[in-house]
Each structure stands twice: as C-alpha cells, then as structure tokens.
Coordinates of N, CA and C in Angstrom, one line a residue:
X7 N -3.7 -1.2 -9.5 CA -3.8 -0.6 -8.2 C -3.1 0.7 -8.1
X8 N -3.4 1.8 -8.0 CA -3.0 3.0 -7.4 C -2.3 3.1 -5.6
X9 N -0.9 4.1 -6.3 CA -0.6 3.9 -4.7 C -1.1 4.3 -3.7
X10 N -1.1 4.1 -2.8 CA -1.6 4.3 -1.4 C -0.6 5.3 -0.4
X11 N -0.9 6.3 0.7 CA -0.1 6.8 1.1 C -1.0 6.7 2.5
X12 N -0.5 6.6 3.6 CA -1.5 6.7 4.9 C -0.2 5.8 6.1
X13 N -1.1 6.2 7.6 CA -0.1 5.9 8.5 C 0.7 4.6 8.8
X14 N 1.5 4.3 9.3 CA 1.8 3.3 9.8 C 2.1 3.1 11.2
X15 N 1.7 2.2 11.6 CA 1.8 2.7 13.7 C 2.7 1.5 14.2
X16 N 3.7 2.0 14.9 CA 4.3 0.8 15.5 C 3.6 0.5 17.0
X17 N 3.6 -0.6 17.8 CA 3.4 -0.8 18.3 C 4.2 -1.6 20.0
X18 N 4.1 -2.0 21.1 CA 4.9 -2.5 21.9 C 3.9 -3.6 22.0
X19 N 4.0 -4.6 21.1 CA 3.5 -6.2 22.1 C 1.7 -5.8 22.2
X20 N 0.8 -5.0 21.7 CA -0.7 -5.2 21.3 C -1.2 -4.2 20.4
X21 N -0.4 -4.6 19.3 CA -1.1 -4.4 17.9 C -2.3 -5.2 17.9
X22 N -2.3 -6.4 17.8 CA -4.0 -6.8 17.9 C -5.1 -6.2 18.5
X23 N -4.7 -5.5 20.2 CA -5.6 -5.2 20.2 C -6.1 -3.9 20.0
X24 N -4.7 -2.8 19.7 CA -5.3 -1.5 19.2 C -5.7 -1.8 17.9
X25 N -5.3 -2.7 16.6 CA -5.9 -2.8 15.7 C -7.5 -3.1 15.7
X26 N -7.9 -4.1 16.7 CA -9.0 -4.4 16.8 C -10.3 -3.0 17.1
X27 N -9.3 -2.5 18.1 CA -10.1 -1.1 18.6 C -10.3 -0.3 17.5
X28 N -9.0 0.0 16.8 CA -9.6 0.9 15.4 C -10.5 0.7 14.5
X29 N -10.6 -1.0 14.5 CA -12.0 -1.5 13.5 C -13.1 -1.6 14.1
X30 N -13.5 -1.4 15.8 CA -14.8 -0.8 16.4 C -14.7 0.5 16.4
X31 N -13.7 0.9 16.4 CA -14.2 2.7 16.3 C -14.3 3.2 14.5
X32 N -13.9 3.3 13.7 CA -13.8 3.1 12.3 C -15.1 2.0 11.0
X33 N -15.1 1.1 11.3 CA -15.7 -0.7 11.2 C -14.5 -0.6 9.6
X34 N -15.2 -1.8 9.1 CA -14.2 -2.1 8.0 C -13.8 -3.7 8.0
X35 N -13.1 -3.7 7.7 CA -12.1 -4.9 7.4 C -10.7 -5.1 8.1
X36 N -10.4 -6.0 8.7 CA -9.1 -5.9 9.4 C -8.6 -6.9 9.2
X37 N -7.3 -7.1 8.5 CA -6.5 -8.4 8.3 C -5.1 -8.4 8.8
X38 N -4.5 -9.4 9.3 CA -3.5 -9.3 10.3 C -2.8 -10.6 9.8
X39 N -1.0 -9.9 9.9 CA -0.2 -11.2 9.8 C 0.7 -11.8 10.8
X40 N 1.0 -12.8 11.4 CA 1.9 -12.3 12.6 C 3.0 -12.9 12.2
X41 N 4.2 -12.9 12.9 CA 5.7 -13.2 12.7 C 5.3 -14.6 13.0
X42 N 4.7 -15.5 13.2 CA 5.3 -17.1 13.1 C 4.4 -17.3 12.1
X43 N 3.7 -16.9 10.9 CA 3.3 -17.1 9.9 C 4.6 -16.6 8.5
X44 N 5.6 -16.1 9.3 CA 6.6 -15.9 8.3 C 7.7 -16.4 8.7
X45 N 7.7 -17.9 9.1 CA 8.9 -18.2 9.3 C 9.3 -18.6 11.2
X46 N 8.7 -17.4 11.5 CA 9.5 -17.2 13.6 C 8.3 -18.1 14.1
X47 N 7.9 -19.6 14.1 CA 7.0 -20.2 14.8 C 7.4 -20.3 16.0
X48 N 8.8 -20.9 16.2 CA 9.1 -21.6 17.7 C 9.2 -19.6 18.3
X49 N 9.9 -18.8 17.9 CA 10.2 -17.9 18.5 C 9.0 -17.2 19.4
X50 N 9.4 -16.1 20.6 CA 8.5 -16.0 21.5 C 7.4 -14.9 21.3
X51 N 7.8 -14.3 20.2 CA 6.8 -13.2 19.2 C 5.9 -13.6 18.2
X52 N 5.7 -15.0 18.1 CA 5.3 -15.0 16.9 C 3.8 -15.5 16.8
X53 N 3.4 -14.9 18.5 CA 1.7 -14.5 17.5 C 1.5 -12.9 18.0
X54 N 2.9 -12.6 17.5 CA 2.5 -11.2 17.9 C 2.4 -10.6 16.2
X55 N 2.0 -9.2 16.1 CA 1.4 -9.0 15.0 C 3.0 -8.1 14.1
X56 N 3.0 -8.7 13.0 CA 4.2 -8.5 11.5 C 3.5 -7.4 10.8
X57 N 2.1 -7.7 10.5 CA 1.7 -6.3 9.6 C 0.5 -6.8 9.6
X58 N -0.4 -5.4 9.8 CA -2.3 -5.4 10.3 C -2.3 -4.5 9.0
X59 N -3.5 -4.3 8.6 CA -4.2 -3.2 7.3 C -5.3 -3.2 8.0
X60 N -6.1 -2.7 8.4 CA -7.5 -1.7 8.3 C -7.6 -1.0 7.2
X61 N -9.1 -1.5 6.4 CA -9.7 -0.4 5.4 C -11.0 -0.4 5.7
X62 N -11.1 0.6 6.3 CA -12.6 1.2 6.2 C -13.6 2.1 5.1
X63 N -14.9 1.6 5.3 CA -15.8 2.3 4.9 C -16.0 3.3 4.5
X64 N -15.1 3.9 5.0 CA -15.1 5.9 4.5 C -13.8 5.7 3.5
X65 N -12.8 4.8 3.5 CA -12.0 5.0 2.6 C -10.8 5.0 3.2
X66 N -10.7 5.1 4.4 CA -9.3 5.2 5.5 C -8.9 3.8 5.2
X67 N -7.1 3.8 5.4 CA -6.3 2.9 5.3 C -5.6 3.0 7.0
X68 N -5.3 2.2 7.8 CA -4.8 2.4 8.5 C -3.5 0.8 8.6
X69 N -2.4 1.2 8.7 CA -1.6 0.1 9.2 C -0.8 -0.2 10.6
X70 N -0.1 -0.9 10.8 CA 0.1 -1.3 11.6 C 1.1 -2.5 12.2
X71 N 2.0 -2.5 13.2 CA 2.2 -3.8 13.7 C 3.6 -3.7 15.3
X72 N 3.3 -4.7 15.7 CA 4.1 -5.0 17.0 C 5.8 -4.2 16.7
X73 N 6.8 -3.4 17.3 CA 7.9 -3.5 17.2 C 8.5 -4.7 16.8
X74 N 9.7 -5.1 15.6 CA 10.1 -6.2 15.7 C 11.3 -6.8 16.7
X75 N 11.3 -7.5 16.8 CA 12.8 -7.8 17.8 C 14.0 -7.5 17.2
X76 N 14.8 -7.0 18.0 CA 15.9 -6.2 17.4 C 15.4 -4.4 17.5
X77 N 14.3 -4.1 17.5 CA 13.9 -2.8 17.2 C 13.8 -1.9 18.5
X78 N 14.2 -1.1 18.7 CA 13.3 -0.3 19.9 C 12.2 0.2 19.7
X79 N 11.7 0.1 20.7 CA 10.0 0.7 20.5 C 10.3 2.2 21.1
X80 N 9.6 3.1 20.6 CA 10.3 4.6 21.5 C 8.9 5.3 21.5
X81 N 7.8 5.4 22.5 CA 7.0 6.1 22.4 C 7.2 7.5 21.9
X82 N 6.6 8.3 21.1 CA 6.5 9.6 20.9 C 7.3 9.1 19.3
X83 N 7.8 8.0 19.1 CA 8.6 8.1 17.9 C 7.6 6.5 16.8
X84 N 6.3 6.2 17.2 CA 5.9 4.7 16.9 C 4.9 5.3 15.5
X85 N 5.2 6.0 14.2 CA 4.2 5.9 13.4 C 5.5 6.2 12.4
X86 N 5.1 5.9 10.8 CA 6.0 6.0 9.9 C 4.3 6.2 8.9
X87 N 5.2 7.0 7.7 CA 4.5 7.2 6.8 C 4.6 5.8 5.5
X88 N 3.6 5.1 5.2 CA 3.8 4.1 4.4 C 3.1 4.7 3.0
X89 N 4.0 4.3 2.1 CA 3.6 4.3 0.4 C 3.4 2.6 -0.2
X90 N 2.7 2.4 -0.3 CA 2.5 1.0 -1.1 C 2.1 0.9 -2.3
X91 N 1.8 -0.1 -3.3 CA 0.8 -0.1 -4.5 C 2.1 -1.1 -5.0
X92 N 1.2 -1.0 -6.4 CA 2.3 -2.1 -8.0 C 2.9 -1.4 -8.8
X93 N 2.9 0.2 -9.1 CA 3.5 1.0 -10.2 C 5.1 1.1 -9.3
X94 N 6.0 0.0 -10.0 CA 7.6 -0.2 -9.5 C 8.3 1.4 -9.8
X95 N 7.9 1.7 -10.6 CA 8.4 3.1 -11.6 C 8.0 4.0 -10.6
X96 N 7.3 4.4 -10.5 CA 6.8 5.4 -9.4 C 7.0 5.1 -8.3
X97 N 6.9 4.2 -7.0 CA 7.1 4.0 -6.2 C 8.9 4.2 -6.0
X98 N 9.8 3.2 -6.6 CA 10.9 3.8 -7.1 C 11.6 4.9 -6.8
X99 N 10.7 6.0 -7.9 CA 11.1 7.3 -7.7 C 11.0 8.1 -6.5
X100 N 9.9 7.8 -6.0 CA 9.5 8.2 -5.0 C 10.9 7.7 -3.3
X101 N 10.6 6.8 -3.6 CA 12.1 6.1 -2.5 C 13.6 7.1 -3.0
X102 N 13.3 7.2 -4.2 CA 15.5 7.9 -4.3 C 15.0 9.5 -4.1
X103 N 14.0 9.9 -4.1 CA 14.0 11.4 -3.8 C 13.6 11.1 -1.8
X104 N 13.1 10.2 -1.5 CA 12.8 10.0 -0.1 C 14.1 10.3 0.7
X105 N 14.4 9.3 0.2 CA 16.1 8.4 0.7 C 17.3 9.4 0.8
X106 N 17.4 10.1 -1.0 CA 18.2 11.0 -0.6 C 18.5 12.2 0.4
X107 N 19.7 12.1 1.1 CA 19.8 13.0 2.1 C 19.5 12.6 3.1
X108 N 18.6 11.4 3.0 CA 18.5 10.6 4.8 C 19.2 9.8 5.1
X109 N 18.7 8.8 5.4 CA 19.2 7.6 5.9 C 18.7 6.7 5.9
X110 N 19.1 5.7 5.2 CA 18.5 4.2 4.6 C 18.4 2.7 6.2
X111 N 17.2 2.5 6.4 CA 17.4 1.4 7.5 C 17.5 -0.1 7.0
X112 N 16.2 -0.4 5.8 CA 16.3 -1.4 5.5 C 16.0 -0.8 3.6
X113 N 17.6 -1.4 3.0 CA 17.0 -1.0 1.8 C 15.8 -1.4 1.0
X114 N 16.0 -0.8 0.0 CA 14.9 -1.2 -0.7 C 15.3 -2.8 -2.0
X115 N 14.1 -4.0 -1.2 CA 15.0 -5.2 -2.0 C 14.2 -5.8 -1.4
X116 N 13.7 -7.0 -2.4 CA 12.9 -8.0 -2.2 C 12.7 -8.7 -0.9
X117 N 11.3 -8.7 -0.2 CA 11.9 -9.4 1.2 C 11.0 -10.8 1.5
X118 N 10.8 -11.2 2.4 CA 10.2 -12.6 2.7 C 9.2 -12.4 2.3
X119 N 8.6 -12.0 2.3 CA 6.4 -12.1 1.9 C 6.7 -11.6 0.6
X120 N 7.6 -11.6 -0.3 CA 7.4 -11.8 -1.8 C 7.6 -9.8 -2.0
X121 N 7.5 -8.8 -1.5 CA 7.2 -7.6 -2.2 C 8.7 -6.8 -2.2
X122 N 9.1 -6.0 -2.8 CA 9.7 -5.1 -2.8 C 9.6 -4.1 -1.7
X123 N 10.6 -4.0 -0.8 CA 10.0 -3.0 0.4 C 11.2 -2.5 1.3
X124 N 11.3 -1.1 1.8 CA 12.2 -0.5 2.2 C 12.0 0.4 3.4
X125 N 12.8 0.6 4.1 CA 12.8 2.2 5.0 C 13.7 3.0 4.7
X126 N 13.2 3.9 5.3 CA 14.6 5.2 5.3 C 13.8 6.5 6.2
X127 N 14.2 7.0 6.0 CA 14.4 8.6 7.3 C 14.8 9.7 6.1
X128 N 14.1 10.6 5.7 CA 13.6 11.8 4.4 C 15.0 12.8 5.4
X129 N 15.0 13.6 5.2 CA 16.6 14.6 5.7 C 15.8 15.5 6.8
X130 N 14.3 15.2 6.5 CA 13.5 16.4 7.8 C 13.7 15.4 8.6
X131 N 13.9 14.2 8.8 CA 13.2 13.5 10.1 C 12.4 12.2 10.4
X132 N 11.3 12.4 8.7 CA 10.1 12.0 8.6 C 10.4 10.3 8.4
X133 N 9.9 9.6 9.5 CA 10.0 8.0 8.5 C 9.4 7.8 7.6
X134 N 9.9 6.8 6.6 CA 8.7 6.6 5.4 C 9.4 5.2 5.5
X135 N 8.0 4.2 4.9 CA 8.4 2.5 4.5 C 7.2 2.7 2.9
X136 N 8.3 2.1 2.2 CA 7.7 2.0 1.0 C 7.7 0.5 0.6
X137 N 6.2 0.0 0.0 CA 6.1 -1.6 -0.5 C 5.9 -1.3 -1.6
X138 N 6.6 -2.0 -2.5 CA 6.3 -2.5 -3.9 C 5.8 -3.8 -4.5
X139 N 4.3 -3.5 -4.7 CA 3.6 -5.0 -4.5 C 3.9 -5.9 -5.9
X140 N 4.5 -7.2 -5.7 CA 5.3 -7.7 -7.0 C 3.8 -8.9 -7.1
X141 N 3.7 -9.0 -8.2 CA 2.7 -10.1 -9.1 C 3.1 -11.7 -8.2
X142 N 2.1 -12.2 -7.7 CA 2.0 -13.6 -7.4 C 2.0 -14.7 -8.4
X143 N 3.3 -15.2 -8.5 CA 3.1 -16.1 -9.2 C 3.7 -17.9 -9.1

C-alpha cells in the first residue's frame, strides 16, 4: 500500500451526517467506526463516529470523525492533516521531521484498533495525525 496524505475533519457530535453528505456530493464508499465498537459501549458517545474514510471515484480520500471526549472541539481549528499507509520506515521518518520543533499530543505507539498512530503540531502550526498500518494477524 502506498502512503496516503489527505484531510482529516474533526467534528462536534454529526460526523455521520456530514460524512454521509460528502458521499452524496462526491459518491464512493463510506465506512465508519464508532467509539462503542472500541470498547466505550455503555458510554454516552458511543454511536458517535471514532473514524469515517470516504474514497471516492475520482480518487479523493476524505476522513473524518466526532471530537473525542476529553477534546475540545474549536471551530475554525477542526481539520488535521493525516498520513497513513504500511511503509513503518517512511511513515516514521516522516513523524520525527513532523514532530520536531512541535509538539507531541498523542505519541506515536501502538493503539487499540491494532495500528501504530500519533499526533503532533509541525513548529508552523499545522496538525498532522500519522497511522501506521500494522499486519493483521
């Protein structure tokens, strides 16, 4: 798999339904996870949406998902830049030239849904969340 680079949109409480709108206006494929499919069933978020993908037809990647609890939502501040794919080496690299000089939110380190995955804040400003997609086994 080659990596991927394209938006990531946070959301306040209807990621489902702006994700949905983006796959009538776009078409494609839309797959969605929510927080009580990882764990938060009894909790009061948890058919709210953990992480959406849209890939469309033209080739657009769009992502996606609900603020998490604990998070502020801050309009004008709800999109991050995501890097994904399986090359660990490269993706990697890419996070210690990211990272450096910013600021680390969630490092980079194996998390519940099985991938390697991190945030941080680049020294301009810029969010980036990087996944490193690890082999199912």
């Amino acid at each position: 798999m080659a990596s991927r680079l394209n938006p990531y949109l946070s959301f306040d409480g209807d990621a489902r339904q702006a994700l949905e709108f983006y796959k009538e206006v776009f078409g494609g494929s839309l797959k969605v996870n929510t927080f009580g499919e990882f764990g938060h069933q009894e909790a009061a978020e948890a058919d709210k949406i953990m992480h959406g993908m849209l890939e469309t037809p033209s080739g657009f990647t769009l992502m996606g998902a609900d603020t998490p609890p604990g998070m502020e939502h801050t309009p004008g501040n709800t999109f991050s830049v995501s890097l994904s794919g399986d090359d660990d080496t490269e993706l990697r690299g890419y996070w210690e030239k990211l990272s450096a000089g910013g600021s680390v939110s969630v490092p980079l380190e194996k998390q519940m849904w099985g991938d390697v995955f991190g945030m941080c804040t680049d020294r301009f400003g810029i969010p980036w969340m990087v996944n490193i997609i690890q082999p199912q086994g």
